[in-house]
Structure formats: structure tokens, C-alpha cells
Coordinates of C-alpha atoms (C1' of nucleotides) in Angstrom, one line a residue:
Chain A
M102 CA -60.1 -45.8 -186.7
E103 CA -61.1 -42.1 -185.2
T104 CA -62.6 -41.1 -182.1
V105 CA -65.4 -43.3 -181.2
D106 CA -66.5 -42.1 -177.9
R107 CA -65.3 -39.7 -175.4
G108 CA -64.3 -42.0 -173.2
T109 CA -68.1 -42.7 -171.6
A110 CA -66.4 -41.8 -168.4
D111 CA -68.8 -39.2 -167.7
R112 CA -69.1 -40.6 -164.6
R113 CA -71.9 -42.3 -163.0
A114 CA -72.8 -44.0 -166.3
L115 CA -70.6 -46.9 -167.2
K116 CA -72.3 -48.8 -169.8
H117 CA -70.9 -51.9 -168.5
V118 CA -72.4 -51.5 -165.2
A119 CA -75.6 -50.5 -166.2
I120 CA -75.9 -53.7 -168.4
R121 CA -74.6 -55.8 -165.7
E122 CA -77.1 -54.6 -163.0
Y123 CA -80.0 -54.8 -165.7
V124 CA -79.3 -58.4 -166.3
R125 CA -78.8 -59.4 -162.6
D126 CA -82.3 -57.4 -162.1
L127 CA -83.4 -59.6 -164.9
V128 CA -82.2 -62.9 -163.7
A129 CA -82.7 -62.2 -160.0
G130 CA -85.3 -64.9 -158.7
C131 CA -85.0 -67.0 -162.0
A132 CA -84.5 -70.9 -161.6
P133 CA -81.1 -72.0 -162.5
G134 CA -80.7 -73.2 -166.0
T135 CA -83.0 -70.0 -167.2
A136 CA -81.3 -68.7 -170.4
A137 CA -80.2 -65.1 -169.9
P138 CA -80.0 -63.0 -172.5
S139 CA -77.6 -63.7 -175.4
E140 CA -74.7 -61.1 -175.9
R141 CA -75.6 -60.1 -179.3
D142 CA -79.0 -59.3 -178.2
L143 CA -77.6 -57.3 -175.6
V144 CA -75.5 -55.2 -178.0
E145 CA -78.7 -54.4 -179.8
R146 CA -80.7 -53.2 -177.0
F147 CA -78.1 -51.1 -175.6
S148 CA -76.6 -49.9 -178.7
V149 CA -72.8 -50.7 -177.5
A150 CA -69.7 -53.0 -178.5
R151 CA -69.9 -56.5 -177.6
M152 CA -66.5 -56.3 -175.7
T153 CA -68.5 -54.3 -173.4
V154 CA -71.3 -56.7 -172.7
R155 CA -68.8 -59.4 -172.2
Q156 CA -67.2 -57.1 -169.7
A157 CA -70.5 -56.8 -168.3
L158 CA -71.6 -60.6 -168.1
D159 CA -68.0 -61.3 -167.3
A160 CA -68.6 -60.0 -164.0
L161 CA -71.7 -61.6 -163.0
V162 CA -69.7 -65.1 -164.1
T163 CA -67.1 -64.4 -161.9
E164 CA -69.9 -63.6 -159.2
G165 CA -71.2 -67.0 -160.0
V166 CA -74.6 -65.6 -160.9
L167 CA -74.2 -66.6 -164.5
Q168 CA -72.7 -69.5 -166.6
R169 CA -71.6 -69.8 -170.3
F170 CA -71.5 -72.8 -172.4
P171 CA -70.1 -72.2 -175.5
G172 CA -72.3 -72.9 -178.4
R173 CA -75.4 -73.0 -176.4
G174 CA -75.6 -69.8 -174.5
T175 CA -75.7 -68.0 -171.0
F176 CA -77.5 -69.5 -168.1
V177 CA -78.3 -68.8 -164.5
A178 CA -76.0 -70.6 -162.2
P179 CA -77.3 -72.8 -159.4
P180 CA -76.7 -71.2 -156.4
R181 CA -72.9 -71.6 -155.2
R182 CA -71.8 -73.2 -152.3
R183 CA -69.4 -70.9 -150.3
P184 CA -67.3 -71.3 -147.0
S185 CA -68.4 -69.1 -143.7
R186 CA -68.4 -65.8 -143.7
V187 CA -67.1 -63.8 -140.4
A188 CA -70.4 -64.1 -138.5
S189 CA -70.9 -62.1 -135.5
F190 CA -73.0 -63.5 -132.6
T191 CA -76.0 -61.5 -133.3
E192 CA -75.7 -62.9 -137.1
D193 CA -75.5 -66.3 -135.9
M194 CA -78.4 -66.4 -133.4
A195 CA -80.2 -64.8 -136.3
G196 CA -79.4 -67.3 -138.7
R197 CA -80.7 -69.9 -135.8
G198 CA -84.2 -67.9 -135.8
A199 CA -83.2 -66.7 -132.2
V200 CA -83.0 -62.9 -131.0
A201 CA -79.8 -62.3 -129.5
E202 CA -79.0 -60.1 -126.6
S203 CA -76.3 -59.0 -124.5
R204 CA -75.5 -57.8 -120.9
T205 CA -71.9 -55.9 -120.6
L206 CA -70.4 -57.0 -117.7
L207 CA -67.3 -54.4 -118.7
A208 CA -66.2 -52.3 -121.2
E209 CA -63.6 -49.9 -120.6
K210 CA -60.2 -49.2 -122.5
V211 CA -57.0 -51.0 -120.9
K212 CA -53.5 -51.5 -121.4
S213 CA -53.3 -54.2 -123.3
P214 CA -51.7 -57.5 -122.0
A215 CA -48.7 -59.0 -123.4
G216 CA -51.1 -62.0 -125.4
V217 CA -53.5 -59.5 -126.6
A218 CA -50.8 -57.0 -128.0
R219 CA -49.2 -59.5 -129.6
A220 CA -52.3 -61.1 -131.3
L221 CA -53.5 -57.5 -132.3
G222 CA -49.8 -56.6 -133.3
L223 CA -49.2 -53.9 -130.9
V224 CA -46.6 -52.4 -128.6
P225 CA -47.4 -54.0 -125.4
R226 CA -49.3 -51.7 -122.8
E227 CA -51.1 -49.8 -125.9
P228 CA -54.6 -49.0 -125.2
V229 CA -57.0 -51.5 -126.4
L230 CA -61.1 -51.5 -125.9
R231 CA -61.9 -54.4 -123.8
W232 CA -65.5 -55.5 -123.8
R233 CA -67.0 -58.5 -122.0
R234 CA -70.3 -59.4 -122.2
L235 CA -72.8 -62.1 -121.3
R236 CA -74.7 -62.9 -124.4
L237 CA -78.0 -64.3 -124.5
A238 CA -80.5 -66.3 -127.2
D239 CA -84.1 -66.0 -126.8
G240 CA -83.7 -64.7 -123.0
S241 CA -81.3 -67.5 -122.0
P242 CA -77.8 -67.6 -121.4
V243 CA -75.5 -69.2 -124.2
C244 CA -72.1 -67.7 -124.0
L245 CA -69.8 -65.5 -122.5
S246 CA -67.7 -63.3 -124.3
D247 CA -64.4 -61.2 -123.8
A248 CA -63.2 -59.1 -126.9
Y249 CA -60.6 -57.0 -127.2
I250 CA -60.7 -54.5 -129.8
S251 CA -57.7 -52.1 -131.4
S252 CA -58.7 -49.1 -130.4
S253 CA -56.6 -47.1 -133.2
L254 CA -59.1 -48.5 -135.8
V255 CA -62.1 -47.5 -134.3
P256 CA -61.8 -44.5 -132.2
G257 CA -64.2 -43.7 -129.4
L258 CA -66.2 -46.9 -130.1
L259 CA -66.9 -47.7 -126.7
D260 CA -67.4 -44.0 -125.6
G261 CA -70.8 -42.7 -126.6
P262 CA -73.4 -42.6 -124.0
D263 CA -74.8 -45.8 -125.4
L264 CA -73.0 -48.8 -126.4
P265 CA -73.6 -50.6 -129.4
D266 CA -76.1 -53.4 -129.8
S267 CA -74.0 -55.1 -131.9
L268 CA -69.9 -54.9 -132.3
Y269 CA -70.0 -56.0 -136.2
D270 CA -72.8 -53.5 -137.0
E271 CA -71.0 -50.9 -135.6
L272 CA -67.5 -52.0 -137.3
T273 CA -70.2 -52.1 -140.7
A274 CA -70.9 -48.6 -139.9
R275 CA -67.3 -47.6 -139.7
G276 CA -66.1 -49.4 -142.8
R277 CA -64.0 -51.7 -140.7
R278 CA -65.9 -54.8 -140.8
P279 CA -63.6 -57.7 -140.6
T280 CA -62.9 -59.4 -143.9
W281 CA -61.1 -62.4 -142.4
A282 CA -61.1 -64.1 -139.5
E283 CA -59.8 -67.4 -137.5
D284 CA -61.6 -69.5 -135.1
S285 CA -60.0 -71.7 -132.9
L286 CA -62.2 -74.1 -130.6
S287 CA -61.5 -76.4 -127.8
A288 CA -63.8 -78.0 -125.3
G289 CA -63.3 -78.0 -121.2
V290 CA -65.2 -77.5 -118.4
A291 CA -66.9 -74.2 -116.5
T292 CA -64.9 -72.9 -113.9
P293 CA -67.3 -71.6 -111.0
D294 CA -67.4 -67.9 -112.1
E295 CA -68.4 -69.2 -115.8
A296 CA -71.1 -71.6 -114.3
A297 CA -72.7 -68.8 -112.3
L298 CA -73.0 -66.5 -115.2
L299 CA -74.3 -69.1 -117.7
E300 CA -76.4 -70.2 -115.0
C301 CA -75.2 -74.0 -115.4
P302 CA -73.6 -76.5 -113.1
E303 CA -70.1 -75.8 -112.3
G304 CA -67.8 -78.6 -114.2
A305 CA -70.5 -78.7 -117.3
V306 CA -68.8 -79.2 -120.6
V307 CA -68.0 -76.0 -122.3
I308 CA -66.9 -75.1 -125.7
R309 CA -63.9 -72.3 -125.8
L310 CA -63.5 -70.3 -129.2
T311 CA -60.9 -67.6 -129.7
R312 CA -61.1 -65.7 -132.8
R313 CA -58.6 -63.6 -134.3
A314 CA -60.1 -61.1 -136.7
L315 CA -58.7 -59.2 -139.5
W316 CA -59.7 -56.4 -141.1
E317 CA -57.5 -55.6 -144.5
D318 CA -54.9 -58.1 -143.1
R319 CA -54.9 -55.6 -140.4
P320 CA -55.9 -57.3 -136.8
I321 CA -58.6 -55.5 -135.3
E322 CA -60.4 -57.7 -132.9
I323 CA -58.9 -60.8 -130.7
S324 CA -61.9 -62.5 -128.6
R325 CA -62.5 -65.5 -126.1
S326 CA -65.8 -67.0 -125.9
V327 CA -67.2 -69.5 -123.6
Y328 CA -70.4 -71.4 -124.7
R329 CA -72.8 -73.9 -123.0
A330 CA -71.8 -77.1 -125.0
D331 CA -75.5 -78.5 -123.7
Q332 CA -76.8 -75.6 -125.9
H333 CA -74.7 -74.8 -128.7
T334 CA -73.5 -76.2 -131.9
V335 CA -70.8 -74.5 -134.1
S336 CA -71.1 -75.0 -137.9
F337 CA -68.8 -74.0 -140.5
Q338 CA -68.7 -74.3 -144.4
L339 CA -65.5 -75.2 -146.3
G340 CA -64.6 -74.6 -150.0
G341 CA -63.3 -76.4 -152.5
Chain B
M120 CA -62.5 -53.6 -190.2
E121 CA -61.1 -56.5 -192.5
T122 CA -60.0 -60.0 -191.3
V123 CA -57.5 -59.5 -189.0
D124 CA -57.1 -62.6 -187.4
R125 CA -57.9 -66.3 -188.1
G126 CA -59.6 -66.5 -184.7
T127 CA -56.0 -67.2 -183.4
A128 CA -57.9 -70.7 -182.0
D129 CA -55.3 -72.8 -183.6
R130 CA -55.7 -74.4 -180.4
R131 CA -53.2 -74.8 -177.7
A132 CA -51.6 -71.5 -178.6
L133 CA -54.5 -69.0 -176.9
K134 CA -52.6 -65.7 -176.7
H135 CA -54.1 -64.5 -173.2
V136 CA -53.2 -67.7 -171.9
A137 CA -49.7 -67.4 -172.8
I138 CA -49.3 -63.9 -171.7
R139 CA -51.0 -64.9 -168.5
E140 CA -48.5 -67.6 -167.8
Y141 CA -45.6 -65.2 -168.7
V142 CA -46.7 -62.9 -166.2
R143 CA -47.4 -65.4 -163.9
D144 CA -43.7 -66.9 -164.3
L145 CA -42.6 -63.5 -163.8
V146 CA -43.7 -62.7 -160.6
A147 CA -43.6 -65.6 -159.1
G148 CA -41.6 -65.5 -155.6
C149 CA -41.9 -61.4 -156.1
A150 CA -42.4 -59.5 -153.0
P151 CA -46.0 -58.1 -152.8
G152 CA -46.1 -54.5 -154.4
T153 CA -43.3 -55.3 -156.9
A154 CA -44.4 -53.9 -160.5
A155 CA -45.5 -56.0 -162.8
P156 CA -45.1 -54.9 -166.8
S157 CA -47.3 -52.3 -168.1
E158 CA -50.3 -53.2 -169.9
R159 CA -48.5 -51.5 -173.0
D160 CA -45.2 -53.0 -172.5
L161 CA -46.9 -56.4 -173.3
V162 CA -48.8 -55.4 -176.1
E163 CA -45.4 -54.4 -177.9
R164 CA -43.6 -57.4 -176.2
F165 CA -46.3 -60.0 -177.5
S166 CA -47.4 -57.8 -180.6
V167 CA -51.4 -58.2 -179.5
A168 CA -53.8 -55.8 -179.0
R169 CA -54.4 -54.3 -175.8
M170 CA -57.9 -55.8 -174.8
T171 CA -55.9 -59.4 -175.1
V172 CA -53.6 -58.1 -172.5
R173 CA -56.2 -57.1 -170.4
Q174 CA -57.8 -60.5 -170.6
A175 CA -54.9 -61.9 -169.4
L176 CA -54.2 -59.7 -166.8
D177 CA -57.9 -59.9 -165.3
A178 CA -57.6 -63.3 -164.7
L179 CA -54.7 -62.9 -162.5
V180 CA -56.4 -60.1 -160.8
T181 CA -59.3 -62.3 -160.1
E182 CA -57.2 -64.9 -159.0
G183 CA -55.4 -62.4 -156.5
V184 CA -52.2 -62.8 -158.2
L185 CA -52.1 -58.9 -159.0
Q186 CA -53.6 -55.6 -158.2
R187 CA -54.3 -52.9 -160.7
F188 CA -53.9 -49.4 -159.6
P189 CA -55.3 -46.7 -162.0
G190 CA -52.9 -44.1 -162.7
R191 CA -50.0 -45.8 -160.8
G192 CA -49.9 -49.2 -162.7
T193 CA -50.1 -53.3 -161.7
F194 CA -48.4 -54.8 -159.2
V195 CA -48.1 -58.0 -157.3
A196 CA -50.4 -58.0 -154.8
P197 CA -50.4 -59.4 -150.9
P198 CA -50.8 -63.0 -150.3
R199 CA -54.8 -63.2 -150.2
R200 CA -56.6 -64.8 -146.7
R201 CA -58.7 -67.7 -147.8
P202 CA -61.4 -69.4 -146.1
S203 CA -60.5 -72.9 -145.1
R204 CA -60.6 -75.4 -147.9
V205 CA -62.2 -79.0 -147.0
A206 CA -59.3 -80.9 -145.7
S207 CA -58.9 -84.6 -144.4
F208 CA -57.7 -85.7 -141.1
T209 CA -54.4 -86.6 -143.0
E210 CA -53.9 -82.8 -144.2
D211 CA -54.9 -81.6 -141.0
M212 CA -52.4 -83.5 -139.0
A213 CA -49.9 -82.8 -141.8
G214 CA -50.6 -79.1 -141.1
R215 CA -50.0 -79.3 -137.2
G216 CA -46.2 -81.0 -138.1
A217 CA -48.0 -84.9 -137.1
V218 CA -47.9 -88.1 -139.1
A219 CA -51.5 -89.4 -139.3
E220 CA -52.2 -93.4 -139.1
S221 CA -55.3 -95.3 -139.0
R222 CA -56.7 -98.5 -137.8
T223 CA -59.7 -99.7 -139.7
L224 CA -62.1 -100.7 -137.1
L225 CA -64.9 -101.8 -139.3
A226 CA -65.2 -101.3 -143.7
E227 CA -68.2 -102.7 -145.2
K228 CA -71.2 -102.2 -147.7
V229 CA -73.9 -101.8 -145.5
K230 CA -77.4 -100.9 -146.1
S231 CA -77.8 -97.1 -145.2
P232 CA -79.6 -96.2 -142.1
A233 CA -82.3 -93.9 -142.4
G234 CA -80.3 -90.7 -141.2
V235 CA -77.3 -91.6 -143.4
A236 CA -79.5 -91.9 -146.4
R237 CA -81.2 -88.5 -145.9
A238 CA -77.9 -87.1 -145.5
L239 CA -76.5 -88.5 -148.6
G240 CA -79.7 -87.9 -150.6
L241 CA -80.4 -91.9 -151.1
V242 CA -82.8 -94.1 -150.7
P243 CA -83.4 -95.4 -147.1
R244 CA -81.4 -98.9 -147.6
E245 CA -79.7 -98.3 -150.5
P246 CA -75.7 -99.6 -150.1
V247 CA -73.5 -97.5 -148.9
L248 CA -69.9 -98.1 -147.7
R249 CA -69.2 -97.6 -144.0
W250 CA -65.8 -96.9 -142.7
R251 CA -64.9 -96.7 -139.1
R252 CA -61.9 -95.8 -137.9
L253 CA -59.2 -95.0 -134.8
R254 CA -56.9 -92.1 -136.2
L255 CA -53.6 -91.2 -134.5
A256 CA -51.1 -88.6 -134.8
D257 CA -47.5 -89.2 -134.1
G258 CA -48.9 -92.7 -132.9
S259 CA -50.9 -91.8 -130.0
P260 CA -55.1 -91.7 -130.6
V261 CA -56.6 -88.7 -131.2
C262 CA -60.3 -89.4 -132.6
L263 CA -62.6 -91.9 -133.5
S264 CA -64.3 -91.4 -137.3
D265 CA -67.2 -93.2 -138.7
A266 CA -67.5 -92.4 -142.4
Y267 CA -70.5 -93.3 -144.8
I268 CA -69.6 -92.6 -148.2
S269 CA -72.1 -93.0 -151.5
S270 CA -70.8 -95.8 -152.7
S271 CA -72.3 -95.0 -156.4
L272 CA -70.1 -92.0 -156.7
V273 CA -66.8 -94.5 -155.9
P274 CA -67.7 -98.0 -157.0
G275 CA -65.4 -100.3 -155.3
L276 CA -63.7 -97.7 -152.8
L277 CA -63.5 -100.6 -150.3
D278 CA -63.0 -103.7 -152.6
G279 CA -59.3 -103.6 -153.2
P280 CA -57.1 -106.3 -151.2
D281 CA -55.6 -102.9 -149.4
L282 CA -57.9 -100.0 -148.1
P283 CA -56.6 -96.7 -149.0
D284 CA -54.1 -95.0 -146.6
S285 CA -56.2 -91.8 -146.7
L286 CA -59.9 -91.5 -148.2
Y287 CA -59.4 -88.0 -149.5
D288 CA -56.3 -89.1 -151.5
E289 CA -58.2 -92.1 -153.0
L290 CA -60.9 -89.7 -153.7
T291 CA -58.8 -87.0 -155.1
A292 CA -57.3 -89.7 -157.3
R293 CA -60.9 -90.5 -158.6
G294 CA -61.9 -86.8 -159.1
R295 CA -64.3 -86.9 -156.5
R296 CA -62.6 -84.6 -154.0
P297 CA -65.7 -83.1 -152.0
T298 CA -65.9 -79.7 -153.4
W299 CA -67.7 -78.4 -150.3
A300 CA -68.2 -79.5 -146.7
E301 CA -69.9 -78.5 -143.6
D302 CA -68.6 -79.0 -140.1
S303 CA -70.8 -79.3 -137.0
L304 CA -69.4 -79.4 -133.9
S305 CA -70.3 -79.9 -130.1
A306 CA -68.4 -81.2 -127.2
G307 CA -69.7 -84.0 -125.0
V308 CA -68.0 -86.6 -122.8
A309 CA -66.7 -89.9 -123.7
T310 CA -68.6 -93.1 -123.5
P311 CA -67.2 -96.5 -122.2
D312 CA -66.4 -97.8 -125.8
E313 CA -64.9 -94.3 -126.8
A314 CA -63.0 -93.7 -124.0
A315 CA -61.2 -97.3 -124.3
L316 CA -60.3 -96.8 -128.1
L317 CA -59.1 -93.6 -127.5
E318 CA -57.4 -94.3 -124.1
C319 CA -58.7 -91.4 -122.1
P320 CA -61.2 -91.6 -118.8
E321 CA -64.7 -92.4 -119.1
G322 CA -66.6 -89.3 -119.0
A323 CA -63.2 -87.4 -120.6
V324 CA -64.3 -84.1 -122.6
V325 CA -64.6 -84.9 -126.2
I326 CA -65.4 -82.7 -129.5
R327 CA -67.7 -84.3 -131.7
L328 CA -67.4 -83.4 -135.5
T329 CA -70.1 -84.3 -137.9
R330 CA -69.0 -83.6 -141.7
R331 CA -71.2 -83.7 -144.7
A332 CA -69.2 -83.2 -147.7
L333 CA -70.7 -82.5 -151.2
W334 CA -68.9 -83.1 -154.7
E335 CA -70.3 -80.9 -157.1
D336 CA -73.5 -80.3 -155.3
R337 CA -73.7 -84.0 -154.8
P338 CA -73.7 -85.2 -151.3
I339 CA -70.6 -88.1 -151.3
E340 CA -69.6 -88.4 -147.6
I341 CA -71.2 -87.9 -144.0
S342 CA -69.0 -89.0 -141.2
R343 CA -68.9 -88.3 -137.2
S344 CA -65.9 -88.1 -135.5
V345 CA -65.1 -88.1 -131.6
Y346 CA -61.9 -86.2 -130.6
R347 CA -60.2 -86.0 -127.3
A348 CA -60.5 -82.7 -126.1
D349 CA -57.7 -82.4 -124.4
Q350 CA -55.4 -83.3 -127.5
H351 CA -56.9 -81.5 -129.8
T352 CA -58.2 -78.0 -131.0
V353 CA -60.3 -77.1 -134.3
S354 CA -59.4 -74.1 -136.3
F355 CA -60.9 -72.9 -139.3
Q356 CA -60.6 -69.6 -141.4
L357 CA -63.5 -67.5 -142.6
G358 CA -64.0 -65.4 -145.7
G359 CA -65.1 -61.7 -145.7
Chain C
dT233 C1' -77.5 -74.2 -191.2
dA234 C1' -78.3 -70.4 -187.8
dG235 C1' -76.9 -69.2 -183.3
dT236 C1' -73.9 -68.7 -179.0
dG237 C1' -70.0 -68.0 -177.1
dG238 C1' -64.5 -67.3 -177.3
dT239 C1' -60.7 -64.7 -179.1
dC240 C1' -58.8 -61.0 -181.2
dT241 C1' -57.4 -56.6 -183.6
dA242 C1' -56.3 -51.6 -183.9
dG243 C1' -57.7 -47.9 -182.8
dA244 C1' -60.0 -44.1 -179.0
dC245 C1' -60.8 -40.8 -175.0
dC246 C1' -60.7 -40.4 -170.1
dA247 C1' -59.2 -39.8 -165.0
dC248 C1' -55.6 -40.2 -162.3
dG249 C1' -51.0 -40.2 -160.2
dA250 C1' -46.0 -39.1 -160.2
dA251 C1' -42.7 -36.1 -161.8
Chain D
dT123 C1' -46.8 -33.6 -168.7
dC124 C1' -46.2 -38.1 -169.5
dG125 C1' -47.7 -42.9 -168.1
dT126 C1' -51.0 -46.0 -166.1
dG127 C1' -55.3 -48.2 -166.0
dG128 C1' -60.3 -47.8 -167.6
dT129 C1' -63.6 -47.9 -170.6
dC130 C1' -65.2 -48.4 -175.4
dT131 C1' -65.8 -49.1 -180.4
dA132 C1' -67.0 -51.8 -184.8
dG133 C1' -65.5 -54.9 -186.7
dA134 C1' -63.9 -60.2 -187.4
dC135 C1' -62.7 -65.5 -187.4
dC136 C1' -63.2 -69.7 -184.7
dA137 C1' -65.6 -73.9 -182.5
dC138 C1' -69.4 -76.0 -180.6
dT139 C1' -74.2 -76.8 -180.3
dA140 C1' -78.8 -77.4 -181.9
dA141 C1' -82.5 -77.4 -185.0

DNA sequence: TAGTGGTCTAGACCACGAA
DNA sequence: TCGTGGTCTAGACCACTAA
């Protein structure tokens, strides 16, 4: 077979990407079960080989946007139930229709305590950022959080004149948003200090949540949070 | 181009599947970073077109078994961090190295209460299975669970002479294992009844967990469980 | 029977990485 | 420079579904 194509790698003009995005737009907002264009339709419309169309549709099928039925056609897939993503307090509150605020109690570079160093995979006493905050939803205290952040991955995070509003927004902006996390949850009662800050009775039931978050398999944040149990429920979705 | 191939759909002999499984076996147990055969090697070995090899490798890349690096080659991928799967109490305990047991307190077909009917997507008063159990780990009481199961999806589940050991094993055997679930978690104190069964002081801190589990987008189980907080921590993994 | 997706061929040129 | 993966062509036959 003779030369067919310069490789089409003219950059920024990948055909399968163009087709994929065309179809994505086309079916955006369509009800599940709506028919997508057939592969041969797309071949004609874009004047490409069928393999190219299939490459485009394969991506959408893998993403869960489309579903193929041999002999029938390609259709908009029903929305996929997904396991929970790693969410920040701010996002968690937004999902509940509340506005998150926080009051910084402590923001400093410290020598990592042994437990923190182990969890973050650092040498003990290696500097880490510690950020302790009281977190509020619609103005009332919900949770007390104490986060240790691996400073080598986000240099200068707490150095600016203003502290970031949201840790995860800041990590996202730096391309360091956690890609995976493990949350461990237990219940107990508030200590006097916790009670004072959370404005609840000493001995009130609280939920304690420890998070270990990784970015690309590298530990980036470990935090302990204490929630007033009378004002908070933790929900999460599990995959099949 | 003339006829090349009978379609190869001779059944049970899909080339890309054969190649995929060959490569999967080849790299099974290999350390992350180990080189996989190059695409052109596989083309020669199997005497197929390169597109066919790519189809095979695409599947393994999507699965997270392999990673491709343009210009370098294809390599065994590092193990992927995954979000939590829907686990049963039995599996949860096994993961902690404990043996799960249970004592059935109630197993009956009842008219669904309004709340349960709503959660399971049933008509109120439509029959559902109710299964209330005390659950133990290595012999000591850990949790009290009360599950409602949509009987139309698993007819006769509690009718046999013996009750199943594990609800999820039984659902799995019937091809009805939940594919997705949402767990909601709160904390509180034990009621006198709960305290008696869990063998803990009245007023002890407990974790309350509600699960709504779906099989193929259809609600199949809703349950409420009460855990002794002094003996239990709930962990879950979140995806990126 | 016509149309759909599933599989496959036998080439091609490209950009990129390592030597 | 050579080998790798990334992209693409212009066809082909198959099984399956719906009319």
C-alpha cells in the first residue's frame, strides 16, 4: 500500500480526538438510550477510515459515555455509578449545599513527628507543613482539622501573604491534587479543647477521621479531623 | 484490498484475546517496570497485523496491567490504587484477619415499611426479606445489623432449611452481588437494647452505618448496622 | 435484506527516546 | 540512527438485529 497519510500528526489536529469530541458534544445532555451516529456515518462525515472512528468511540465507551450493542448500534449509556472521588472539605460542604469557611489556628513549617514522617514517607524531623484549622459550614463550626503536608511536593505553600482558601484548590492549581486517599473513621467523645472550639459540650460524641492522601503514589497529605457527630454524617460510594 | 481473512470469527479463537492473554500470563508476577514484548515482536510471533496487537495491548493498558511510553516501549504498570469495592461484613473481617460469625435474631418476610419501600424502590407494603443479625469477630460481638432485601431479585433467599452463612456470598452465587453501594455513617450512643446485645455499657459510643446497595442500578439491599466504636474503625479508599 | 458493530489485514508516516 | 509507540488508510468478512 502506498503512502496514505503524512501521519496526520500535524499536532493539535488528531482526527480521532476531533471525532471523539464531536460525538461527546452531540450526545451531551441526551437521554440514556439515545442513538449515537453509526460508525459508518462518522466515516462519511469526517472522510476517515473506520478504524479511526472506532478509536474515537472506544474512548467514549471506556469513559462510560457510550454503550455499543452489536447488530443494533451505539447509544448513550446510562449514567455510571462511581465510587467516591477524593473530595475536600470545601467540596464536601458544597455538595451539601453549604458554604465552607475556615479559621486558621496554626500554619507553620515544623519538624515532622515520627508518626507523620512514617505516614508521609519522610525522614523523621524532615520539615513538613502543618495547617490546623477550624472549619465551618454556613457559619457554624463543624470540624477541627490538622493537616501535615509534604512540603517538598508543594514548596512555599503557606509562605504567601495570604493562606489559600482551600487546600485542595491550591494543590489542584499546582498539579498536585491527590489522586487516591484512604480515610479511616472512628467515633469517640470530645476533649475539653475540642469541645471549646467546636462549641459543643465536653464529652459530646464526635467522629474522628484520618486521611492519608497520595498524589501519583506519593504521600502528600495526612490529616486528622474531628467532626461534631450531631451535625455531620459521612457518606461514601463504593464500586463493584 | 482482496479478501484477507474469514473474519476470524471462528468463535473461541479471537486473535486479540489470545494475544492479550498471552501477554497477561507473560507479565504476571513481573516487577513494575519490566519491559513487555514490543508490538512488532508480537506481530511477528503471532503473524497478525499490528492493529490486532494494539487491540490486545489496549485492553491491558485500560485494565492497568501495562503502561505505554512513546519512543521507549511498553512496561508492566505499578499496581493501581483503587477505590473500595462493595465488601460484606465477612470480607471486611477477613481483611482484618478475623473470623466473622453471626447469630440470626430475625429472618422473615415482612411488608415493607414506608422508608424501606422508598429506599428499595418498591410499592409500600410489598413484601421484603428482613434479616437481623448479631455479628461477631473472633467470637466477640462487633455489630448489630438489620438488612432488608428486595425479595423479587433473590426469591426464596431465606426459605431454605439453613440460612446462608454470608449474605453477599449467597447474592454472588445467584449473580446478584451488589455492583455499587452508598454507605452513610454517623456516631451516637447505644440504646439499652443495643448495649445488651453488643455487651457494652448503655450509652457507649457507637457508629451507625446505613448501606444502600444496588445491583445493576436496581436497589437490592438496604441495611442499618450499629458498631461498637471501641472495637471498630471504618476505612475506605477513594479514587482520583 | 439492509444495517450495525466486531474483527482483521498490510501496509504507511510521524514524533520521540536511547545509543 | 534505529526501535518504539501513536496515528491512519482502505478495504475485507463475520455475526447479529430489525424490518
